[in-house]
PDB file of C-alpha atoms and ligand atoms in Angstrom:
ATOM      1  CA  MET S1358     -14.556 -10.106   1.825  1.00  0.00           C
ATOM      2  CA  ARG S1359     -14.389  -6.382   0.179  1.00  0.00           C
ATOM      3  CA  TYR S1360     -10.632  -6.349  -0.821  1.00  0.00           C
ATOM      4  CA  ILE S1361     -11.327  -6.618  -4.234  1.00  0.00           C
ATOM      5  CA  TYR S1362     -14.484  -5.211  -3.892  1.00  0.00           C
ATOM      6  CA  ILE S1363     -14.665  -3.393  -7.147  1.00  0.00           C
ATOM      7  CA  ILE S1364     -13.116  -6.474  -9.655  1.00  0.00           C
ATOM      8  CA  THR S1365     -15.469  -8.616  -7.520  1.00  0.00           C
ATOM      9  CA  LEU S1366     -18.847  -6.384  -8.419  1.00  0.00           C
ATOM     10  CA  VAL S1367     -17.680  -6.247 -11.692  1.00  0.00           C
ATOM     11  CA  ILE S1368     -17.625 -10.031 -11.956  1.00  0.00           C
ATOM     12  CA  LEU S1369     -20.671 -10.569 -10.187  1.00  0.00           C
ATOM     13  CA  ALA S1370     -22.243  -7.993 -11.985  1.00  0.00           C
ATOM     14  CA  SER S1371     -21.402  -9.216 -15.212  1.00  0.00           C
ATOM     15  CA  THR S1372     -22.321 -12.266 -14.163  1.00  0.00           C
ATOM     16  CA  THR S1373     -25.506 -11.930 -13.144  1.00  0.00           C
ATOM     17  CA  LEU S1374     -25.923  -9.491 -16.106  1.00  0.00           C
ATOM     18  CA  GLY S1375     -25.174 -13.045 -18.105  1.00  0.00           C
ATOM     19  CA  SER S1376     -27.074 -14.747 -16.718  1.00  0.00           C
ATOM     20  CA  ALA S1377     -29.919 -12.287 -16.821  1.00  0.00           C
ATOM     21  CA  GLN S1378     -31.498 -13.704 -13.612  1.00  0.00           C
ATOM     22  CA  PHE S1379     -32.367 -10.172 -12.209  1.00  0.00           C
ATOM     23  CA  ASP S1380     -35.369 -11.541 -10.542  1.00  0.00           C
ATOM     24  CA  HIS S1381     -33.993 -11.340  -6.887  1.00  0.00           C
ATOM     25  CA  PHE S1382     -32.363  -7.876  -7.230  1.00  0.00           C
ATOM     26  CA  ASP S1383     -35.774  -6.145  -7.360  1.00  0.00           C
ATOM     27  CA  LEU S1384     -34.503  -3.759 -10.211  1.00  0.00           C
ATOM     28  CA  SER S1385     -37.110  -1.527 -11.811  1.00  0.00           C
ATOM     29  CA  GLN S1386     -38.390  -2.130 -15.128  1.00  0.00           C
ATOM     30  CA  SER S1387     -36.489   0.598 -17.082  1.00  0.00           C
ATOM     31  CA  CYS S1388     -33.373  -0.667 -15.615  1.00  0.00           C
ATOM     32  CA  MET S1389     -33.884  -4.219 -16.453  1.00  0.00           C
ATOM     33  CA  ASP S1390     -34.732  -3.418 -19.825  1.00  0.00           C
ATOM     34  CA  GLU S1391     -31.264  -1.564 -20.113  1.00  0.00           C
ATOM     35  CA  ALA S1392     -29.685  -4.380 -18.536  1.00  0.00           C
ATOM     36  CA  GLN S1393     -30.785  -6.430 -20.551  1.00  0.00           C
ATOM     37  CA  LYS S1394     -29.586  -3.859 -23.810  1.00  0.00           C
ATOM     38  CA  LEU S1395     -26.367  -4.265 -22.581  1.00  0.00           C
ATOM     39  CA  ILE S1396     -26.198  -8.053 -22.515  1.00  0.00           C
ATOM     40  CA  GLY S1397     -27.340  -7.823 -26.141  1.00  0.00           C
ATOM     41  CA  SER S1398     -25.599  -5.553 -27.489  1.00  0.00           C
ATOM     42  CA  GLU S1399     -23.096  -6.699 -30.146  1.00  0.00           C
ATOM     43  CA  GLU S1400     -20.794  -3.364 -29.597  1.00  0.00           C
ATOM     44  CA  ILE S1401     -20.696  -4.383 -25.826  1.00  0.00           C
ATOM     45  CA  ASN S1402     -19.560  -7.629 -26.081  1.00  0.00           C
ATOM     46  CA  ALA S1403     -16.784  -7.234 -28.705  1.00  0.00           C
ATOM     47  CA  CYS S1404     -15.272  -5.540 -25.880  1.00  0.00           C
ATOM     48  CA  VAL S1405     -16.483  -6.956 -22.833  1.00  0.00           C
ATOM     49  CA  PRO S1406     -17.716 -10.457 -23.527  1.00  0.00           C
ATOM     50  CA  ILE S1407     -20.671 -10.072 -20.898  1.00  0.00           C
ATOM     51  CA  SER S1408     -22.938 -12.985 -22.946  1.00  0.00           C
ATOM     52  CA  SER S1409     -20.360 -15.521 -22.514  1.00  0.00           C
ATOM     53  CA  PHE S1410     -19.865 -14.866 -18.619  1.00  0.00           C
ATOM     54  CA  ALA S1411     -22.848 -16.659 -17.656  1.00  0.00           C
ATOM     55  CA  SER S1412     -21.532 -19.974 -19.597  1.00  0.00           C
ATOM     56  CA  LEU S1413     -17.750 -19.304 -18.511  1.00  0.00           C
ATOM     57  CA  ILE S1414     -18.780 -19.611 -14.528  1.00  0.00           C
ATOM     58  CA  SER S1415     -21.124 -22.119 -14.842  1.00  0.00           C
ATOM     59  CA  ASN S1416     -18.394 -24.334 -16.532  1.00  0.00           C
ATOM     60  CA  SER S1417     -15.865 -23.505 -13.745  1.00  0.00           C
ATOM     61  CA  LYS S1418     -18.333 -24.349 -11.342  1.00  0.00           C
ATOM     62  CA  SER S1419     -16.234 -27.768 -10.073  1.00  0.00           C
ATOM     63  CA  GLU S1420     -12.771 -25.745 -10.381  1.00  0.00           C
ATOM     64  CA  ASN S1421     -11.918 -22.951  -7.422  1.00  0.00           C
ATOM     65  CA  GLU S1422     -12.565 -19.358  -7.040  1.00  0.00           C
ATOM     66  CA  GLU S1423      -9.394 -18.330  -8.529  1.00  0.00           C
ATOM     67  CA  ALA S1424      -9.811 -20.435 -11.635  1.00  0.00           C
ATOM     68  CA  ALA S1425     -13.123 -19.025 -12.188  1.00  0.00           C
ATOM     69  CA  MET S1426     -11.357 -15.823 -12.256  1.00  0.00           C
ATOM     70  CA  LYS S1427      -8.763 -16.376 -14.348  1.00  0.00           C
ATOM     71  CA  THR S1428     -10.960 -17.844 -16.883  1.00  0.00           C
ATOM     72  CA  MET S1429     -13.127 -14.479 -16.771  1.00  0.00           C
ATOM     73  CA  ALA S1430      -9.900 -12.425 -17.248  1.00  0.00           C
ATOM     74  CA  ASP S1431      -8.637 -14.443 -20.192  1.00  0.00           C
ATOM     75  CA  SER S1432     -12.042 -13.846 -21.867  1.00  0.00           C
ATOM     76  CA  ILE S1433     -11.896 -10.204 -20.950  1.00  0.00           C
ATOM     77  CA  CYS S1434      -8.334  -9.290 -22.029  1.00  0.00           C
ATOM     78  CA  GLY S1435      -8.562 -11.375 -25.286  1.00  0.00           C
ATOM     79  CA  LEU S1436     -10.648  -8.811 -26.835  1.00  0.00           C
ATOM     80  CA  PRO S1437      -9.348  -5.262 -27.354  1.00  0.00           C
ATOM     81  CA  LYS S1438     -10.410  -2.193 -24.712  1.00  0.00           C
ATOM     82  CA  CYS S1439     -13.820  -0.788 -25.338  1.00  0.00           C
ATOM     83  CA  SER S1440     -13.598   2.768 -26.579  1.00  0.00           C
ATOM     84  CA  ASP S1441     -13.909   5.593 -24.220  1.00  0.00           C
ATOM     85  CA  SER S1442     -16.838   6.953 -26.345  1.00  0.00           C
ATOM     86  CA  LEU S1443     -18.849   3.263 -26.196  1.00  0.00           C
ATOM     87  CA  VAL S1444     -18.486   3.153 -22.222  1.00  0.00           C
ATOM     88  CA  ALA S1445     -19.387   7.247 -22.158  1.00  0.00           C
ATOM     89  CA  SER S1446     -22.310   6.700 -23.955  1.00  0.00           C
ATOM     90  CA  THR S1447     -23.227   3.153 -22.064  1.00  0.00           C
ATOM     91  CA  GLN S1448     -22.939   4.953 -19.005  1.00  0.00           C
ATOM     92  CA  LYS S1449     -25.452   7.930 -19.661  1.00  0.00           C
ATOM     93  CA  ASP S1450     -27.967   5.188 -20.657  1.00  0.00           C
ATOM     94  CA  PHE S1451     -27.536   3.123 -18.124  1.00  0.00           C
ATOM     95  CA  ARG S1452     -27.972   6.147 -15.289  1.00  0.00           C
ATOM     96  CA  ALA S1453     -30.868   7.410 -17.112  1.00  0.00           C
ATOM     97  CA  ALA S1454     -32.832   3.919 -17.311  1.00  0.00           C
ATOM     98  CA  CYS S1455     -31.477   3.196 -13.652  1.00  0.00           C
ATOM     99  CA  GLN S1456     -32.211   6.681 -12.465  1.00  0.00           C
ATOM    100  CA  GLN S1457     -34.381   5.290  -9.706  1.00  0.00           C
ATOM    101  CA  ASP S1458     -32.516   2.308  -8.551  1.00  0.00           C
ATOM    102  CA  LEU S1459     -29.221   4.267  -7.782  1.00  0.00           C
ATOM    103  CA  LYS S1460     -31.114   6.642  -5.582  1.00  0.00           C
ATOM    104  CA  ALA S1461     -32.340   4.028  -4.087  1.00  0.00           C
ATOM    105  CA  LYS S1462     -29.087   2.655  -3.658  1.00  0.00           C
ATOM    106  CA  ASN S1463     -30.002  -0.873  -5.120  1.00  0.00           C
ATOM    107  CA  ASP S1464     -26.724  -3.145  -4.845  1.00  0.00           C
ATOM    108  CA  LEU S1465     -26.718  -4.379  -8.751  1.00  0.00           C
ATOM    109  CA  ALA S1466     -27.597  -1.234 -10.043  1.00  0.00           C
ATOM    110  CA  ASN S1467     -24.823   0.030  -8.147  1.00  0.00           C
ATOM    111  CA  SER S1468     -22.178  -2.450  -8.763  1.00  0.00           C
ATOM    112  CA  ILE S1469     -23.049  -1.869 -12.446  1.00  0.00           C
ATOM    113  CA  ASP S1470     -22.760   1.657 -12.689  1.00  0.00           C
ATOM    114  CA  ALA S1471     -19.364   1.573 -10.733  1.00  0.00           C
ATOM    115  CA  ALA S1472     -18.204  -1.307 -13.327  1.00  0.00           C
ATOM    116  CA  ILE S1473     -18.948   1.282 -15.739  1.00  0.00           C
ATOM    117  CA  ALA S1474     -17.773   4.419 -14.268  1.00  0.00           C
ATOM    118  CA  LEU S1475     -14.371   2.632 -13.608  1.00  0.00           C
ATOM    119  CA  TYR S1476     -14.178   0.350 -16.650  1.00  0.00           C
ATOM    120  CA  SER S1477     -11.000   1.545 -18.130  1.00  0.00           C
ATOM    121  CA  PRO S1478      -8.667   1.321 -14.770  1.00  0.00           C
ATOM    122  CA  LEU S1479     -10.469  -1.351 -13.988  1.00  0.00           C
ATOM    123  CA  ARG S1480      -9.859  -3.380 -17.494  1.00  0.00           C
ATOM    124  CA  ASP S1481      -5.790  -2.512 -17.325  1.00  0.00           C
ATOM    125  CA  SER S1482      -5.977  -3.773 -13.443  1.00  0.00           C
ATOM    126  CA  ILE S1483      -7.532  -7.347 -14.236  1.00  0.00           C
ATOM    127  CA  CYS S1484      -4.990  -7.960 -17.753  1.00  0.00           C
ATOM    128  CA  PHE S1485      -1.751  -7.320 -15.491  1.00  0.00           C
ATOM    129  CA  LYS S1486       0.540 -10.247 -15.338  1.00  0.00           C
ATOM    130  CA  ASN S1487       3.179 -10.881 -12.699  1.00  0.00           C
ATOM    131  CA  SER S1488       6.324 -12.560 -12.896  1.00  0.00           C
ATOM    132  CA  THR S1489       5.149 -16.134 -13.066  1.00  0.00           C
ATOM    133  CA  ASP S1490       2.382 -15.057 -16.046  1.00  0.00           C
ATOM    134  CA  GLY S1491      -0.266 -14.964 -13.564  1.00  0.00           C
ATOM    135  CA  TYR S1492      -2.976 -12.145 -13.142  1.00  0.00           C
ATOM    136  CA  CYS S1493      -1.857  -9.636 -10.749  1.00  0.00           C
ATOM    137  CA  PHE S1494      -5.699  -9.275  -9.085  1.00  0.00           C
ATOM    138  CA  ILE S1495      -5.638 -12.936  -8.557  1.00  0.00           C
ATOM    139  CA  GLU S1496      -2.488 -12.693  -6.600  1.00  0.00           C
ATOM    140  CA  SER S1497      -3.014  -9.756  -4.773  1.00  0.00           C
ATOM    141  CA  TYR S1498      -6.332 -11.195  -4.427  1.00  0.00           C
ATOM    142  CA  THR S1499      -4.688 -14.130  -2.828  1.00  0.00           C
ATOM    143  CA  SER S1500      -2.336 -12.648  -0.513  1.00  0.00           C
ATOM    144  CA  LEU S1501      -4.839 -10.257   0.666  1.00  0.00           C
ATOM    145  CA  LYS S1502      -7.255 -13.098   1.515  1.00  0.00           C
ATOM    146  CA  GLN S1503      -4.435 -14.729   3.470  1.00  0.00           C
ATOM    147  CA  ILE S1504      -3.668 -11.894   5.524  1.00  0.00           C
ATOM    148  CA  ASN S1505      -7.277 -11.358   6.237  1.00  0.00           C
ATOM    149  CA  ASP S1506      -7.700 -15.118   7.445  1.00  0.00           C
ATOM    150  CA  LYS S1507      -4.414 -14.987   9.829  1.00  0.00           C
ATOM    151  CA  ALA S1508      -5.823 -11.987  11.425  1.00  0.00           C
ATOM    152  CA  PRO S1509      -7.724 -12.792  14.835  1.00  0.00           C
ATOM    153  CA  LYS S1510     -11.337 -12.377  14.135  1.00  0.00           C
ATOM    154  CA  ASN S1511     -13.230  -8.657  14.003  1.00  0.00           C
ATOM    155  CA  GLN S1512      -9.876  -7.606  14.169  1.00  0.00           C
ATOM    156  CA  SER S1513      -9.856  -3.671  12.598  1.00  0.00           C
ATOM    157  CA  PRO S1514      -8.785  -3.557   9.056  1.00  0.00           C
ATOM    158  CA  VAL S1515      -6.107  -0.774  10.075  1.00  0.00           C
ATOM    159  CA  LEU S1516      -4.213  -3.423  12.561  1.00  0.00           C
ATOM    160  CA  THR S1517      -4.460  -6.045  10.002  1.00  0.00           C
ATOM    161  CA  PHE S1518      -2.736  -3.587   7.278  1.00  0.00           C
ATOM    162  CA  ALA S1519      -0.295  -2.703   9.394  1.00  0.00           C
ATOM    163  CA  GLY S1520       0.821  -5.695  10.523  1.00  0.00           C
ATOM    164  CA  ALA S1521       0.863  -7.277   7.042  1.00  0.00           C
ATOM    165  CA  SER S1522       4.443  -7.812   5.584  1.00  0.00           C
ATOM    166  CA  ASN S1523       6.231  -5.992   3.306  1.00  0.00           C
ATOM    167  CA  GLU S1524       6.788  -8.414   0.949  1.00  0.00           C
ATOM    168  CA  GLN S1525       2.968  -9.215   0.759  1.00  0.00           C
ATOM    169  CA  VAL S1526       1.583  -5.595   0.114  1.00  0.00           C
ATOM    170  CA  CYS S1527       4.473  -3.950  -1.391  1.00  0.00           C
ATOM    171  CA  THR S1528       4.718  -5.779  -4.894  1.00  0.00           C
ATOM    172  CA  PRO S1529       4.743  -5.161  -8.524  1.00  0.00           C
ATOM    173  CA  CYS S1530       1.404  -5.990  -8.791  1.00  0.00           C
ATOM    174  CA  ASN S1531       0.008  -4.255  -6.321  1.00  0.00           C
ATOM    175  CA  LYS S1532       2.224  -1.135  -7.319  1.00  0.00           C
ATOM    176  CA  ALA S1533       0.786  -1.238 -10.677  1.00  0.00           C
ATOM    177  CA  ILE S1534      -2.594  -1.522  -9.748  1.00  0.00           C
ATOM    178  CA  THR S1535      -2.846   1.353  -7.382  1.00  0.00           C
ATOM    179  CA  ASN S1536      -1.169   3.464  -9.557  1.00  0.00           C
ATOM    180  CA  THR S1537      -3.422   2.899 -12.523  1.00  0.00           C
ATOM    181  CA  PHE S1538      -6.312   3.819 -10.606  1.00  0.00           C
ATOM    182  CA  ASN S1539      -4.525   6.415  -9.066  1.00  0.00           C
ATOM    183  CA  ASN S1540      -3.836   7.858 -12.083  1.00  0.00           C
ATOM    184  CA  TYR S1541      -7.329   7.658 -13.424  1.00  0.00           C
ATOM    185  CA  GLN S1542      -8.777   9.541 -10.214  1.00  0.00           C
ATOM    186  CA  LYS S1543      -6.527  12.388 -10.958  1.00  0.00           C
ATOM    187  CA  VAL S1544      -8.290  12.432 -14.667  1.00  0.00           C
ATOM    188  CA  HIS S1545     -11.351  11.629 -13.699  1.00  0.00           C
ATOM    189  CA  PRO S1546     -12.477  12.129  -9.777  1.00  0.00           C
ATOM    190  CA  GLU S1547     -16.060  12.340 -10.826  1.00  0.00           C
ATOM    191  CA  ALA S1548     -15.719   8.514 -11.922  1.00  0.00           C
ATOM    192  CA  PHE S1549     -14.926   7.276  -8.446  1.00  0.00           C
ATOM    193  CA  THR S1550     -17.950   8.623  -6.346  1.00  0.00           C
ATOM    194  CA  ALA S1551     -20.354   6.242  -7.986  1.00  0.00           C
ATOM    195  CA  ILE S1552     -18.455   3.876  -5.491  1.00  0.00           C
ATOM    196  CA  GLN S1553     -20.208   3.168  -2.591  1.00  0.00           C
ATOM    197  CA  GLY S1554     -18.791   4.691   0.440  1.00  0.00           C
ATOM    198  CA  TYR S1555     -15.957   6.536  -1.058  1.00  0.00           C
ATOM    199  CA  SER S1556     -14.534   9.652   0.085  1.00  0.00           C
ATOM    200  CA  ASP S1557     -11.495  11.389  -0.773  1.00  0.00           C
ATOM    201  CA  LYS S1558     -10.531  11.507   2.849  1.00  0.00           C
ATOM    202  CA  ASP S1559     -10.369   7.951   2.715  1.00  0.00           C
ATOM    203  CA  VAL S1560      -8.226   7.720  -0.001  1.00  0.00           C
ATOM    204  CA  GLU S1561      -5.919   9.941   0.986  1.00  0.00           C
ATOM    205  CA  THR S1562      -5.125   8.002   3.908  1.00  0.00           C
ATOM    206  CA  ALA S1563      -4.951   4.844   2.293  1.00  0.00           C
ATOM    207  CA  LYS S1564      -2.360   6.346  -0.060  1.00  0.00           C
ATOM    208  CA  ASN S1565      -0.466   7.707   2.950  1.00  0.00           C
ATOM    209  CA  ALA S1566      -0.692   4.151   4.478  1.00  0.00           C
ATOM    210  CA  LEU S1567       0.766   2.766   0.920  1.00  0.00           C
ATOM    211  CA  THR S1568       3.617   4.884   0.757  1.00  0.00           C
ATOM    212  CA  GLY S1569       4.000   4.640   4.720  1.00  0.00           C
ATOM    213  CA  LYS S1570       4.749   1.087   4.297  1.00  0.00           C
ATOM    214  CA  CYS S1571       6.322   0.892   0.991  1.00  0.00           C
ATOM    215  CA  GLY S1572       8.276   4.101   0.425  1.00  0.00           C
ATOM    216  CA  GLU S1573       6.981   7.279  -1.684  1.00  0.00           C
ATOM    217  CA  SER S1574       8.555   5.793  -4.816  1.00  0.00           C
ATOM    218  CA  PHE S1575       5.361   3.207  -4.457  1.00  0.00           C
ATOM    219  CA  LEU S1576       2.837   5.880  -5.760  1.00  0.00           C
ATOM    220  CA  ASP S1577       5.075   7.583  -8.173  1.00  0.00           C
ATOM    221  CA  GLY S1578       2.011   7.368 -11.178  1.00  0.00           C
ATOM    222  CA  GLN S1579       4.069   4.682 -12.726  1.00  0.00           C
ATOM    223  CA  ILE S1580       2.885   1.608 -13.486  1.00  0.00           C
ATOM    224  CA  GLY S1581       6.107  -0.091 -13.436  1.00  0.00           C
ATOM    225  CA  ASP S1582       7.131  -3.931 -14.662  1.00  0.00           C
ATOM    226  CA  THR S1583       4.786  -6.194 -13.413  1.00  0.00           C
ATOM    227  CA  LYS S1584       6.741  -8.851 -14.470  1.00  0.00           C
ATOM    228  CA  GLN S1585       9.778  -8.319 -12.333  1.00  0.00           C
ATOM    229  CA  LYS S1586      10.177 -10.627  -9.778  1.00  0.00           C
ATOM    230  CA  PRO S1587       8.649  -9.246  -5.727  1.00  0.00           C
ATOM    231  CA  SER S1588      11.921  -9.680  -4.270  1.00  0.00           C
ATOM    232  CA  GLU S1589      14.265  -7.594  -6.642  1.00  0.00           C
ATOM    233  CA  PHE S1590      11.254  -5.044  -6.630  1.00  0.00           C
ATOM    234  CA  GLN S1591      11.324  -4.793  -2.664  1.00  0.00           C
ATOM    235  CA  GLN S1592      15.352  -4.669  -2.632  1.00  0.00           C
ATOM    236  CA  GLN S1593      15.026  -1.400  -5.269  1.00  0.00           C
ATOM    237  CA  SER S1594      12.524   0.483  -3.289  1.00  0.00           C
ATOM    238  CA  SER S1595      13.665   0.126  -0.105  1.00  0.00           C
ATOM    239  CA  PRO S1596      10.896   1.835   1.861  1.00  0.00           C
ATOM    240  CA  ASN S1597      11.036   3.419   5.327  1.00  0.00           C
ATOM    241  CA  LYS S1598       9.963   1.673   7.982  1.00  0.00           C
ATOM    242  CA  SER S1599       5.922   0.772   8.140  1.00  0.00           C
ATOM    243  CA  ASP S1600       3.655   3.712   9.694  1.00  0.00           C
ATOM    244  CA  ALA S1601       1.542   1.891  12.003  1.00  0.00           C
ATOM    245  CA  SER S1602       1.227   4.593  14.542  1.00  0.00           C
ATOM    246  CA  SER S1603      -0.593   6.816  11.781  1.00  0.00           C
ATOM    247  CA  LEU S1604      -2.538   3.988  10.451  1.00  0.00           C
ATOM    248  CA  ILE S1605      -3.878   3.509  13.813  1.00  0.00           C
ATOM    249  CA  ALA S1606      -4.345   7.196  14.541  1.00  0.00           C
ATOM    250  CA  ASN S1607      -6.358   6.805  11.480  1.00  0.00           C
ATOM    251  CA  GLY S1608      -8.481   4.222  11.859  1.00  0.00           C
ATOM    252  CA  LEU S1609     -11.810   5.024  11.186  1.00  0.00           C
ATOM    253  CA  SER S1610     -11.379   6.518   8.149  1.00  0.00           C
ATOM    254  CA  LEU S1611      -9.088   3.418   7.245  1.00  0.00           C
ATOM    255  CA  ALA S1612     -12.431   1.095   7.312  1.00  0.00           C
ATOM    256  CA  THR S1613     -13.298   1.843   4.305  1.00  0.00           C
ATOM    257  CA  PHE S1614      -9.694   2.017   2.952  1.00  0.00           C
ATOM    258  CA  VAL S1615     -10.577  -1.793   2.524  1.00  0.00           C
ATOM    259  CA  GLY S1616     -13.835  -0.423   0.358  1.00  0.00           C
ATOM    260  CA  SER S1617     -11.559   1.825  -1.766  1.00  0.00           C
ATOM    261  CA  LEU S1618      -8.114   1.805  -2.122  1.00  0.00           C
ATOM    262  CA  ILE S1619      -6.452  -1.535  -1.887  1.00  0.00           C
ATOM    263  CA  ALA S1620     -10.246  -3.002  -2.392  1.00  0.00           C
ATOM    264  CA  LEU S1621      -9.106  -2.271  -5.704  1.00  0.00           C
ATOM    265  CA  ILE S1622      -6.474  -4.328  -5.703  1.00  0.00           C
TER     266      ILE S1622
HETATM  267  C1  LIG R2110       1.353 -14.644 -10.080  1.00  0.00           C
HETATM  268  O1  LIG R2110      -0.068 -14.894  -9.952  1.00  0.00           O
HETATM  269  C2  LIG R2110      -0.563 -16.218  -9.747  1.00  0.00           C
HETATM  270  C3  LIG R2110      -2.191 -15.982  -9.889  1.00  0.00           C
HETATM  271  O2  LIG R2110      -2.503 -15.240 -11.333  1.00  0.00           O
HETATM  272  C4  LIG R2110      -0.395 -16.567  -8.596  1.00  0.00           C
HETATM  273  O3  LIG R2110      -0.698 -18.238  -8.505  1.00  0.00           O
HETATM  274  C5  LIG R2110       1.454 -16.486  -8.698  1.00  0.00           C
HETATM  275  O4  LIG R2110       1.953 -17.223  -7.324  1.00  0.00           O
HETATM  276  C6  LIG R2110       1.941 -15.135  -8.401  1.00  0.00           C
HETATM  277  N1  LIG R2110       3.378 -15.226  -8.848  1.00  0.00           N
HETATM  278  C7  LIG R2110       4.078 -14.804  -7.828  1.00  0.00           C
HETATM  279  C8  LIG R2110       5.337 -14.669  -7.723  1.00  0.00           C
HETATM  280  O5  LIG R2110       3.567 -14.046  -7.307  1.00  0.00           O
HETATM  281  C1  LIG R2111      11.967   8.218   4.014  1.00  0.00           C
HETATM  282  O1  LIG R2111      11.785   9.192   5.003  1.00  0.00           O
HETATM  283  C2  LIG R2111      12.282  10.183   4.610  1.00  0.00           C
HETATM  284  C3  LIG R2111      12.382  11.334   5.669  1.00  0.00           C
HETATM  285  O2  LIG R2111      11.183  11.035   6.267  1.00  0.00           O
HETATM  286  C4  LIG R2111      12.334  10.779   3.164  1.00  0.00           C
HETATM  287  O3  LIG R2111      13.231  11.804   2.741  1.00  0.00           O
HETATM  288  C5  LIG R2111      12.345   9.624   1.997  1.00  0.00           C
HETATM  289  O4  LIG R2111      12.263  10.163   0.914  1.00  0.00           O
HETATM  290  C6  LIG R2111      12.007   8.368   2.582  1.00  0.00           C
HETATM  291  N1  LIG R2111      12.225   7.266   1.754  1.00  0.00           N
HETATM  292  C7  LIG R2111      11.014   6.578   0.903  1.00  0.00           C
HETATM  293  C8  LIG R2111      11.768   5.519   0.558  1.00  0.00           C
HETATM  294  O5  LIG R2111      10.144   6.892   1.353  1.00  0.00           O
END
């Protein structure tokens, strides 16, 4: 399930960090030490409650996946955002200590690195709330999961996306999240290279797919009002007809689409 790739990665990476169970991840000693340092850092825990993630997750074991995500989001969004300088120094230290692991494309090291590089848009995206006061990313995750579950097995993500209804894709929440990442990318293109399988071309394709489906105004750089009712929002944006043919023509690069832009939803 790559749809909420990045967000799940962050949560997974944080949970792994929180539970301090690195054994089966095959990290180098210096990288493991650095990860332990992150977990124990008071400064980091003041804005990302890593050390409490493990207990949050184990306490919510009996609940469903969405309840667990909500608990994590409540704890992240209840704290102030980390400063840019803390994020930058954390990234620098992590990359130095985990140089070898990143080079070897270790999954956990890569996830943590991407999570740090994209901390700012991630944190913003995790905290958006919808018209019924639920978390946007959970709404998006649930609806993308439905889209995916309904699609025939092994169908290309292109066809699945092209066949999804505008009501499911063109929502105030998805607009806020995609514009948050899009705006961040304009200023910090280098942050995105930390995502495995990321390419500019795929993101362009993804953007065209989204505007084809939801109208040019969908990616206008505005976060908009995530609390607006989706039905009202859709009446206002009146998108052009879904551009399924260009999606299919771009099938190959769209495969990574799921891993890049929509994936961030
Ligand atoms: C708002 O998000 C929650 C999940 O966080 C979801 O259950 C709910 O259906 C969403 N509301 C709308 C109007 O989509
Ligand atoms: C629909 O397409 C027309 C022409 O291709 C374009 O001028 C217009 O801006 C589009 N509308 C939206 C909402 O994207």
